[in-house]
CSV table of C-alpha atoms and ligand atoms in Angstrom, one decimal:
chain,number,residue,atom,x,y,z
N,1,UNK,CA,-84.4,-54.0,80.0
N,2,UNK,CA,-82.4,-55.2,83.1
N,3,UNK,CA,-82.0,-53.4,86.2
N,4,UNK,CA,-79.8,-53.3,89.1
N,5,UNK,CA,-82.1,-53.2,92.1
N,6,UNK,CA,-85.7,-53.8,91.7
N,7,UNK,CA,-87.0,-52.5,95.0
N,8,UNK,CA,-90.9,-53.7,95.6
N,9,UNK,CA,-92.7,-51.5,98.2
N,10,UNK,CA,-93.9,-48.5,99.7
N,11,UNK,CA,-93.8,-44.7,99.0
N,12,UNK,CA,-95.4,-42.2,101.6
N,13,UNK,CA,-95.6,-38.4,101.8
N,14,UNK,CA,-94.9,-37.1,105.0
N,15,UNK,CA,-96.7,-33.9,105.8
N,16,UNK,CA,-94.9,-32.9,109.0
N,17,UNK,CA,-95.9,-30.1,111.3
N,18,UNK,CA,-94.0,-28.5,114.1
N,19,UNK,CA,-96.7,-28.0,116.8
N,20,UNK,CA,-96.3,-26.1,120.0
N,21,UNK,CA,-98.5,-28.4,121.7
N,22,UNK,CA,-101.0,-31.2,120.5
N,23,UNK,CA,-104.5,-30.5,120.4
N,24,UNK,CA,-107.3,-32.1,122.6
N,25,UNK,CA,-110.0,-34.0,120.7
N,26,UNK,CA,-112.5,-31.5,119.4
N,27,UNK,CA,-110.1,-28.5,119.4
N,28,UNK,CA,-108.0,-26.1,116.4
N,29,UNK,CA,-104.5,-25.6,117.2
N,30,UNK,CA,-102.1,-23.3,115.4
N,31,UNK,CA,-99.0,-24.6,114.7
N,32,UNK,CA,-96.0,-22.7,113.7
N,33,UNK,CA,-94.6,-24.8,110.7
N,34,UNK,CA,-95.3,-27.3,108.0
N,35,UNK,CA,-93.3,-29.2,105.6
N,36,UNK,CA,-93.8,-32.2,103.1
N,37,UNK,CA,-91.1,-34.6,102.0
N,38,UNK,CA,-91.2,-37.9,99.9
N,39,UNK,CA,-90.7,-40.9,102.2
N,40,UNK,CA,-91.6,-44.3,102.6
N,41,UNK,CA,-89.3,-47.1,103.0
N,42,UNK,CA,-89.8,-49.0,99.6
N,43,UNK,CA,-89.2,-45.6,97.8
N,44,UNK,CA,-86.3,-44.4,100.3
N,45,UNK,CA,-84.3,-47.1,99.5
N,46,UNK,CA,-85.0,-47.3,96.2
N,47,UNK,CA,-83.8,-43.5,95.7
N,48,UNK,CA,-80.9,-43.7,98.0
N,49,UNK,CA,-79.6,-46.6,95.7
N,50,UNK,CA,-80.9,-44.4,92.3
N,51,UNK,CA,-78.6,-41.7,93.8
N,52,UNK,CA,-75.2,-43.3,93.9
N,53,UNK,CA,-76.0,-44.1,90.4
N,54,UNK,CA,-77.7,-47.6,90.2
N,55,UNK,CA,-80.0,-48.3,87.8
N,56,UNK,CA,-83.4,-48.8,89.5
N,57,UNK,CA,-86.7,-49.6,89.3
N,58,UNK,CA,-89.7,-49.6,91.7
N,59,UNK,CA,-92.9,-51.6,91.7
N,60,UNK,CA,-95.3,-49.7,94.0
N,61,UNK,CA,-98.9,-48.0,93.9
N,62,UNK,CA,-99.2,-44.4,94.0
N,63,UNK,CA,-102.6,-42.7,94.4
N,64,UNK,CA,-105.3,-40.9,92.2
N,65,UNK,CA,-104.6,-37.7,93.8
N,66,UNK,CA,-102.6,-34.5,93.5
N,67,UNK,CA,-99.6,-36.6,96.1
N,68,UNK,CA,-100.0,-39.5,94.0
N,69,UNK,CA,-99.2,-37.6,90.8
N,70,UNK,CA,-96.6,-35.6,92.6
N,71,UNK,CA,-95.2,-39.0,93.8
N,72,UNK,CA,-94.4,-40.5,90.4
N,73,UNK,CA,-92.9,-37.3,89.2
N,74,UNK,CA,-90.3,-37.3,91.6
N,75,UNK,CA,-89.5,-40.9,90.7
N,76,UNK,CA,-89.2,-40.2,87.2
N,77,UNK,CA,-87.3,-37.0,88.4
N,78,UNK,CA,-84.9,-39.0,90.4
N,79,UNK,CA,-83.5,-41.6,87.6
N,80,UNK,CA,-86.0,-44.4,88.6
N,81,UNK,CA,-87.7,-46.5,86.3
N,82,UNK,CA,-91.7,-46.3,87.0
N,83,UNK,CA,-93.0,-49.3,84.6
N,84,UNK,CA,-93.6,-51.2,87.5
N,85,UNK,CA,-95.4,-47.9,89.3
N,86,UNK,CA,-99.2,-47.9,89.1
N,87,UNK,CA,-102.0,-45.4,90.1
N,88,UNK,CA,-104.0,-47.0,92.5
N,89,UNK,CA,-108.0,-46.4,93.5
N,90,UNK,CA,-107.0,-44.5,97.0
N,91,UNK,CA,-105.6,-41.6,98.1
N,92,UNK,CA,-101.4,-41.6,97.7
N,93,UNK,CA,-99.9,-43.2,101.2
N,94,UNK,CA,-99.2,-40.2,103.8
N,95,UNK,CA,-97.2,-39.9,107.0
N,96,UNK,CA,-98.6,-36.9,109.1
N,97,UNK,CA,-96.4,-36.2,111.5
N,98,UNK,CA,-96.4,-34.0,114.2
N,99,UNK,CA,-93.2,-32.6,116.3
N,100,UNK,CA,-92.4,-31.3,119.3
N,101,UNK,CA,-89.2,-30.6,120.5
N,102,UNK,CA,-87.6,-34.1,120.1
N,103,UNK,CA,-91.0,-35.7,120.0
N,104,UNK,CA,-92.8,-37.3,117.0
N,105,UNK,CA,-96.5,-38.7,116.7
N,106,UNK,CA,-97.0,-40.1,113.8
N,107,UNK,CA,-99.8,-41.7,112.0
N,108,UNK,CA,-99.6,-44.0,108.4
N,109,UNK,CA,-101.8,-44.0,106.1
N,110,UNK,CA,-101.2,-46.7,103.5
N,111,UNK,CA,-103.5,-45.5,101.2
N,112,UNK,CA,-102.9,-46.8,97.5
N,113,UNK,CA,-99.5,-49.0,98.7
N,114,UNK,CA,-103.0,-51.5,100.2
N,115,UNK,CA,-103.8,-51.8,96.7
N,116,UNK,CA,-100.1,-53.4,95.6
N,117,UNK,CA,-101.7,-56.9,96.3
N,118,UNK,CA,-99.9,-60.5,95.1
N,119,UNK,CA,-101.9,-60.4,92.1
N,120,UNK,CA,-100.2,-57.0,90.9
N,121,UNK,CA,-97.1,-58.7,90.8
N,122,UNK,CA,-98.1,-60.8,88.1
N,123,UNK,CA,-98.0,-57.7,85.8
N,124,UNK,CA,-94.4,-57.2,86.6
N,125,UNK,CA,-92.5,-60.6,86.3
N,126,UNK,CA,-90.4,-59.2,83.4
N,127,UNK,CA,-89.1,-56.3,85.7
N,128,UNK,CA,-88.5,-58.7,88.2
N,129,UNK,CA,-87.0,-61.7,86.3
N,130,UNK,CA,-84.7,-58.9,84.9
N,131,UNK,CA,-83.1,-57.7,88.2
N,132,UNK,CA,-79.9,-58.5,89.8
N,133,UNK,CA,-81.4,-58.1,93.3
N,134,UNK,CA,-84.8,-57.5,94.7
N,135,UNK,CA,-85.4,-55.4,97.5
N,136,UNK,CA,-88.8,-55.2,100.2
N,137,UNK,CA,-89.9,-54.0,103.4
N,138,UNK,CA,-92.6,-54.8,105.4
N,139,UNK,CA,-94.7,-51.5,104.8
N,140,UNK,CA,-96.7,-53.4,102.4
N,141,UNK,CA,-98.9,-56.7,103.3
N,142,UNK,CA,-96.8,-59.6,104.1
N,143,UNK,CA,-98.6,-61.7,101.3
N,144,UNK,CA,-97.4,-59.5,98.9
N,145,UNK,CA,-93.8,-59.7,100.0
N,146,UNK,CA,-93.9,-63.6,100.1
N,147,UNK,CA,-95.1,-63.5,96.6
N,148,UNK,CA,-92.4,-61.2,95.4
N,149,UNK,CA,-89.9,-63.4,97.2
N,150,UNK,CA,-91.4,-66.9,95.0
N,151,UNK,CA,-91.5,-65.0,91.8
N,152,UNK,CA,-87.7,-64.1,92.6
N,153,UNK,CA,-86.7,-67.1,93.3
N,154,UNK,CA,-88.5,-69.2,90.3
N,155,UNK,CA,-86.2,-67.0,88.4
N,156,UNK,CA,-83.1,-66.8,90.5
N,157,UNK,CA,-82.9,-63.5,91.6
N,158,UNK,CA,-81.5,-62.8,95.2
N,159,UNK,CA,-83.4,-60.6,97.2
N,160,UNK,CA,-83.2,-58.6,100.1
N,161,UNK,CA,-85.4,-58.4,103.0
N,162,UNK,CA,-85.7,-55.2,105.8
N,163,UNK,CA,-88.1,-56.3,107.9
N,164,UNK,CA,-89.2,-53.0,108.8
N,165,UNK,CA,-91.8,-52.2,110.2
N,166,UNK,CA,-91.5,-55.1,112.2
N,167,UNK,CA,-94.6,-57.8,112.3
N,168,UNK,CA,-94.0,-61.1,114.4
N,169,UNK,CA,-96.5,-62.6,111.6
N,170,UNK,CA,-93.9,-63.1,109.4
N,171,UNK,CA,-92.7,-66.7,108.1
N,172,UNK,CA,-89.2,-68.2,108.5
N,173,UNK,CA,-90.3,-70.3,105.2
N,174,UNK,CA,-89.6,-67.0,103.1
N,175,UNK,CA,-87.4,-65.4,104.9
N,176,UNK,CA,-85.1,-68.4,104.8
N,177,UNK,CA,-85.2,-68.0,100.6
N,178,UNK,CA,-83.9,-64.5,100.6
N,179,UNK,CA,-80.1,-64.0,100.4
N,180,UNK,CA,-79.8,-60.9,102.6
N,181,UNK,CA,-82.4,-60.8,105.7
N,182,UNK,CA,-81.5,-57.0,106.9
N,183,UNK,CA,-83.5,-56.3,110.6
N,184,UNK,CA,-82.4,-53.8,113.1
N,185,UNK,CA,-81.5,-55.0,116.6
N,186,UNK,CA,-85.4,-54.0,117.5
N,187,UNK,CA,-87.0,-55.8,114.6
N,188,UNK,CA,-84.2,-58.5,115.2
N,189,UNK,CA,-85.3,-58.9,119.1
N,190,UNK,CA,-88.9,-58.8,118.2
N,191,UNK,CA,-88.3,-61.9,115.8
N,192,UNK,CA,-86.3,-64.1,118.1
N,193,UNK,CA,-87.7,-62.8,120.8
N,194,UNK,CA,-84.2,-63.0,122.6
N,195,UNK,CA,-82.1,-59.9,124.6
N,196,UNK,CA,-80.7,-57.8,122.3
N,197,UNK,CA,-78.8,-54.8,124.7
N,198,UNK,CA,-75.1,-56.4,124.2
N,199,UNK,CA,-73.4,-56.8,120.7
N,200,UNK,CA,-72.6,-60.8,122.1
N,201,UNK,CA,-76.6,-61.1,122.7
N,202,UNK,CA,-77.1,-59.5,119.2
N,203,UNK,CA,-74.5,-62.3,117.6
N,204,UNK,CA,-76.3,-64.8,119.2
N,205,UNK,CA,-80.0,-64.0,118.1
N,206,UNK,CA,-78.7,-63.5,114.1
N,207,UNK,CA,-76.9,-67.0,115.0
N,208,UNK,CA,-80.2,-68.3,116.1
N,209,UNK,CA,-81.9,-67.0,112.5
N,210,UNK,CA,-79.1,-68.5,110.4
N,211,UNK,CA,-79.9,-71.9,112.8
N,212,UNK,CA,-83.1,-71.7,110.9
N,213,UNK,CA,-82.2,-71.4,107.5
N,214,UNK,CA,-81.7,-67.8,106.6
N,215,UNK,CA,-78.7,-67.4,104.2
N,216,UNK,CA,-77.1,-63.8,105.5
N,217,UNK,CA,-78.4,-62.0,108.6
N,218,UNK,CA,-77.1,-57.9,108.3
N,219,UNK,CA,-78.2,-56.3,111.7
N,220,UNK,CA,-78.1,-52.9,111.5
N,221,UNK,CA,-77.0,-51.7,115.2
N,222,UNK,CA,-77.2,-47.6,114.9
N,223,UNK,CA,-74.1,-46.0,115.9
N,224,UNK,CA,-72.3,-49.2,116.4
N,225,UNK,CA,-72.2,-50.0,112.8
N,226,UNK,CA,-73.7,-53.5,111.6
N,227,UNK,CA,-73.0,-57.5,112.0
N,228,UNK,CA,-73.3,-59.8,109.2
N,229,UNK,CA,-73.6,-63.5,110.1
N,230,UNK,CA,-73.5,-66.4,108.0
N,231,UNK,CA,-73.3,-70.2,108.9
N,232,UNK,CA,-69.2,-70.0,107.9
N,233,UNK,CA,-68.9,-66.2,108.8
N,234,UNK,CA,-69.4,-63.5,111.7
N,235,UNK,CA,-68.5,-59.8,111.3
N,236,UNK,CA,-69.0,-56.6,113.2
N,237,UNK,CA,-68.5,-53.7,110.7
N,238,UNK,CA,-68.0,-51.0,112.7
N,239,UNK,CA,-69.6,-47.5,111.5
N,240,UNK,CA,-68.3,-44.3,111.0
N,241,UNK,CA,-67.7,-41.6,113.7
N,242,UNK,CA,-70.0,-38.5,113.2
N,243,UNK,CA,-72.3,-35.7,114.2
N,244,UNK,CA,-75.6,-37.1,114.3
N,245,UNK,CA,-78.1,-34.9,114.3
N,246,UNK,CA,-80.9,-36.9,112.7
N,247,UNK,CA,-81.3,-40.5,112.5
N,248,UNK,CA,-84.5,-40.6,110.2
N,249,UNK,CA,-84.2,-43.0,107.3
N,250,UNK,CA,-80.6,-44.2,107.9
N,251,UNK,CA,-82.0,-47.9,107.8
N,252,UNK,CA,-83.2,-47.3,104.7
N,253,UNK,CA,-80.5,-45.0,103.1
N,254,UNK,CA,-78.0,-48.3,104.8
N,255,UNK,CA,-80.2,-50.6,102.7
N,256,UNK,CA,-80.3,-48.9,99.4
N,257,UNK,CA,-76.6,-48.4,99.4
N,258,UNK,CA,-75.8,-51.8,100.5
N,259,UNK,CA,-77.7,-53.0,96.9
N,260,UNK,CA,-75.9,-50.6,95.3
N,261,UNK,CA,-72.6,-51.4,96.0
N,262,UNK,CA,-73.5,-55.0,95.9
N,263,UNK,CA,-74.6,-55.5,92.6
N,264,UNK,CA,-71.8,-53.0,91.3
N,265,UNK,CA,-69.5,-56.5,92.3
N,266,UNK,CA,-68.5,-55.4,95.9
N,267,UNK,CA,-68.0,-58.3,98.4
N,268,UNK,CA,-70.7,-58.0,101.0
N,269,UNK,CA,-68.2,-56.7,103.8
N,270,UNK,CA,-67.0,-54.1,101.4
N,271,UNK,CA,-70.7,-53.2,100.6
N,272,UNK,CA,-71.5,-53.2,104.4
N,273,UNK,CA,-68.5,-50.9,105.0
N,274,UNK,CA,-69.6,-48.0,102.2
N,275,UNK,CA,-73.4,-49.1,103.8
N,276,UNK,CA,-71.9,-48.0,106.8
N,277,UNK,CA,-70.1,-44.7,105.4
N,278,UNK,CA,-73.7,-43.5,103.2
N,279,UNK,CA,-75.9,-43.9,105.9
N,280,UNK,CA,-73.6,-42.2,108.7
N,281,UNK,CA,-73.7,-39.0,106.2
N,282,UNK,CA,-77.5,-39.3,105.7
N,283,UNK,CA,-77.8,-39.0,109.6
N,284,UNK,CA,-75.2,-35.2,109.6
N,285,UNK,CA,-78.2,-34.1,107.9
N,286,UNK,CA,-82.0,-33.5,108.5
N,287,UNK,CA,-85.0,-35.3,107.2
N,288,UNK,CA,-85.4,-39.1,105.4
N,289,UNK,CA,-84.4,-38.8,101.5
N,290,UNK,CA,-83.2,-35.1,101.9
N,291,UNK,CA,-80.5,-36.5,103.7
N,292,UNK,CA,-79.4,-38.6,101.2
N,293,UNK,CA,-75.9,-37.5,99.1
N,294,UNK,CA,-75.2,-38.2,95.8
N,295,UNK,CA,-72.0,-40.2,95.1
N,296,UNK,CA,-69.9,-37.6,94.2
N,297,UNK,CA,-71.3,-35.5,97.2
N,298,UNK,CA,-69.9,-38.6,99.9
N,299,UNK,CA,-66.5,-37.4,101.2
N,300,UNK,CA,-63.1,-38.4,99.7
N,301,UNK,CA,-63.1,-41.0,103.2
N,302,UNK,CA,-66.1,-42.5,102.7
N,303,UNK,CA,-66.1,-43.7,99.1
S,401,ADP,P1,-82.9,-47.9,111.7
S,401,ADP,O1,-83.0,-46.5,111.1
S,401,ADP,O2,-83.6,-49.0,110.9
S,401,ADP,O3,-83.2,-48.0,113.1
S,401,ADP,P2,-80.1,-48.0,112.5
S,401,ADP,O4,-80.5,-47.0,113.5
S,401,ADP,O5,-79.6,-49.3,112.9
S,401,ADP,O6,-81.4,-48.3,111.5
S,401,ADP,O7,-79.1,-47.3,111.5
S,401,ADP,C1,-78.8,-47.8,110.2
S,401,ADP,C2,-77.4,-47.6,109.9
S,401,ADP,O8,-77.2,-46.2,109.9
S,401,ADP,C3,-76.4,-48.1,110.9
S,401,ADP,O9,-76.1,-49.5,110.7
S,401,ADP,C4,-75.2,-47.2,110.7
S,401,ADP,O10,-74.5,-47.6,109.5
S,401,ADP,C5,-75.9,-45.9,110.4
S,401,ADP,N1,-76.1,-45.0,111.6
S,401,ADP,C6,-77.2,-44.9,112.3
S,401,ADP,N2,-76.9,-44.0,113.3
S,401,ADP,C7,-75.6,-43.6,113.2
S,401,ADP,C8,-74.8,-42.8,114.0
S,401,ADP,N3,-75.2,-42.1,115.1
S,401,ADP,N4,-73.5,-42.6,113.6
S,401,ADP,C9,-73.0,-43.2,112.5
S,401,ADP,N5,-73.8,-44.1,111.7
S,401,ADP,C10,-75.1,-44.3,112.1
């Protein structure tokens, strides 16, 4: 069976709680609300592409508990193919997150997406060998994305990399065999380690990455849309004007629209400018993959 996107990575359950005030070591709070919500960035995008109608598939672990169980449910619920989804030794990955007025703390736990290791992949070459694009993050080990990224390209496949969460660790080597290197301008500043504040310094630091190999820097740049640079090409794709009211999981819901439209046979600044139109909807509304519309839900302007 082929696939469209093959995305390789994460899925996380956030419990999040509205608290009135943390509690000191030692001490029992209440707190007046609490929600759960599937997250994760390997999962987000994959389900953000699954929802515009790609047809998807995710490698990941979930875990031997009730969240793990719940986890691959809501995959199968959501159209995406869960071959390549295992159930790990450990608990399913969680998120609790705690919120106060605009304030977050948050703490990961990977749980069972420690468990996707290299060696897992070898399970899955089929799936992956079968893909039009392959898409990671970095909320899995970096050896396991480097090893995604050689079993891609033995076989051809182009693949995406959202280096997010950022890691300095990462190597140039493998990033420099992707076809689409996707940071924002933090992760972007944190791996060039040059000023990032001005859309010119921003140019200039993806110019530095394509210096070194990589094939097609996207820089994702919030509200001001994103820049694609290549060694023959520079673009700023401006985004679209709305009412933010929450930002969470926009990268993602960018990245898992981008593949889609991409391997539908969109050029990439045509797949960067619905990128930009999905993911400035997804931020109108609250909350990571809640947030994220449908095709036929996207407004007449921004299909
Ligand atoms: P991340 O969530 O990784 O920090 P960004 O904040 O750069 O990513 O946002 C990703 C994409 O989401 C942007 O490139 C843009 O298309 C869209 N976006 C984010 N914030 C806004 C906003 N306030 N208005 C419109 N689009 C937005």
């Amino acid at each position: 069976m082929t696939h469209d996107i093959t995305v390789i990575g994460s899925n996380m359950m956030e419990l999040s709680t509205d608290i009135d005030r943390m509690p000191k070591l030692g001490e029992t709070v209440a707190a007046p609300n609490f929600h759960m919500a599937f997250g994760g960035k390997g999962a987000n995008q994959a389900y953000a592409a699954s929802q515009l109608g790609s047809n998807v598939a995710m490698i990941s672990k979930v875990g031997s508990d009730m969240l793990g169980r719940e986890y691959l449910k809501h995959f199968k619920e959501s159209g995406i193919d869960v071959s390549g989804v295992s159930v790990g030794k450990k608990s399913n990955g969680v998120a609790p997150c705690f919120i106060q007025g605009n304030m977050n703390s948050i703490i990961i736990v990977q749980g069972a997406n420690s468990e996707l290791t290299p060696d897992v992949l070898d399970d899955y070459r089929d799936i992956i060998k079968n893909s039009r694009l392959i898409v990671l993050q970095q909320e899995i080990s970096l050896e396991t994305d480097y090893k995604a990224i050689e079993i891609a390209h033995e076989y051809g496949v182009p693949v995406m990399l959202n280096p997010a969460p950022a890691n300095d660790d990462i190597d140039i080597k493998h990033v420099a065999m992707c076809e689409f290197y996707s940071p924002n301008e933090t992760e972007l500043g944190r791996l060039t380690k040059m000023p990032i504040e001005t859309i010119e310094q921003i140019k200039a630091a993806a110019h530095k990455l394509v210096d070194l190999g990589v094939k097609n820097v996207i820089v994702t740049i919030g509200s001001r849309g994103a820049l694609w640079v290549n060694k023959d090409h520079e673009e700023l794709i401006p985004s679209y004007k709305v009412k933010a009211v929450d930002s969470i999981g926009a990268g993602d819901s960018f990245v898992g629209a981008f593949s889609h439209y991409y391997t539908q046979g969109e050029d990439i600044s045509t797949a960067l400018k619905h990128a930009n139109a999905y993911a400035a909807v997804t931020v109108t509304r609250p909350g990571s993959q809640t947030s994220y519309p449908t095709a036929a839900e996207l407004p007449a302007l921004q299909k």
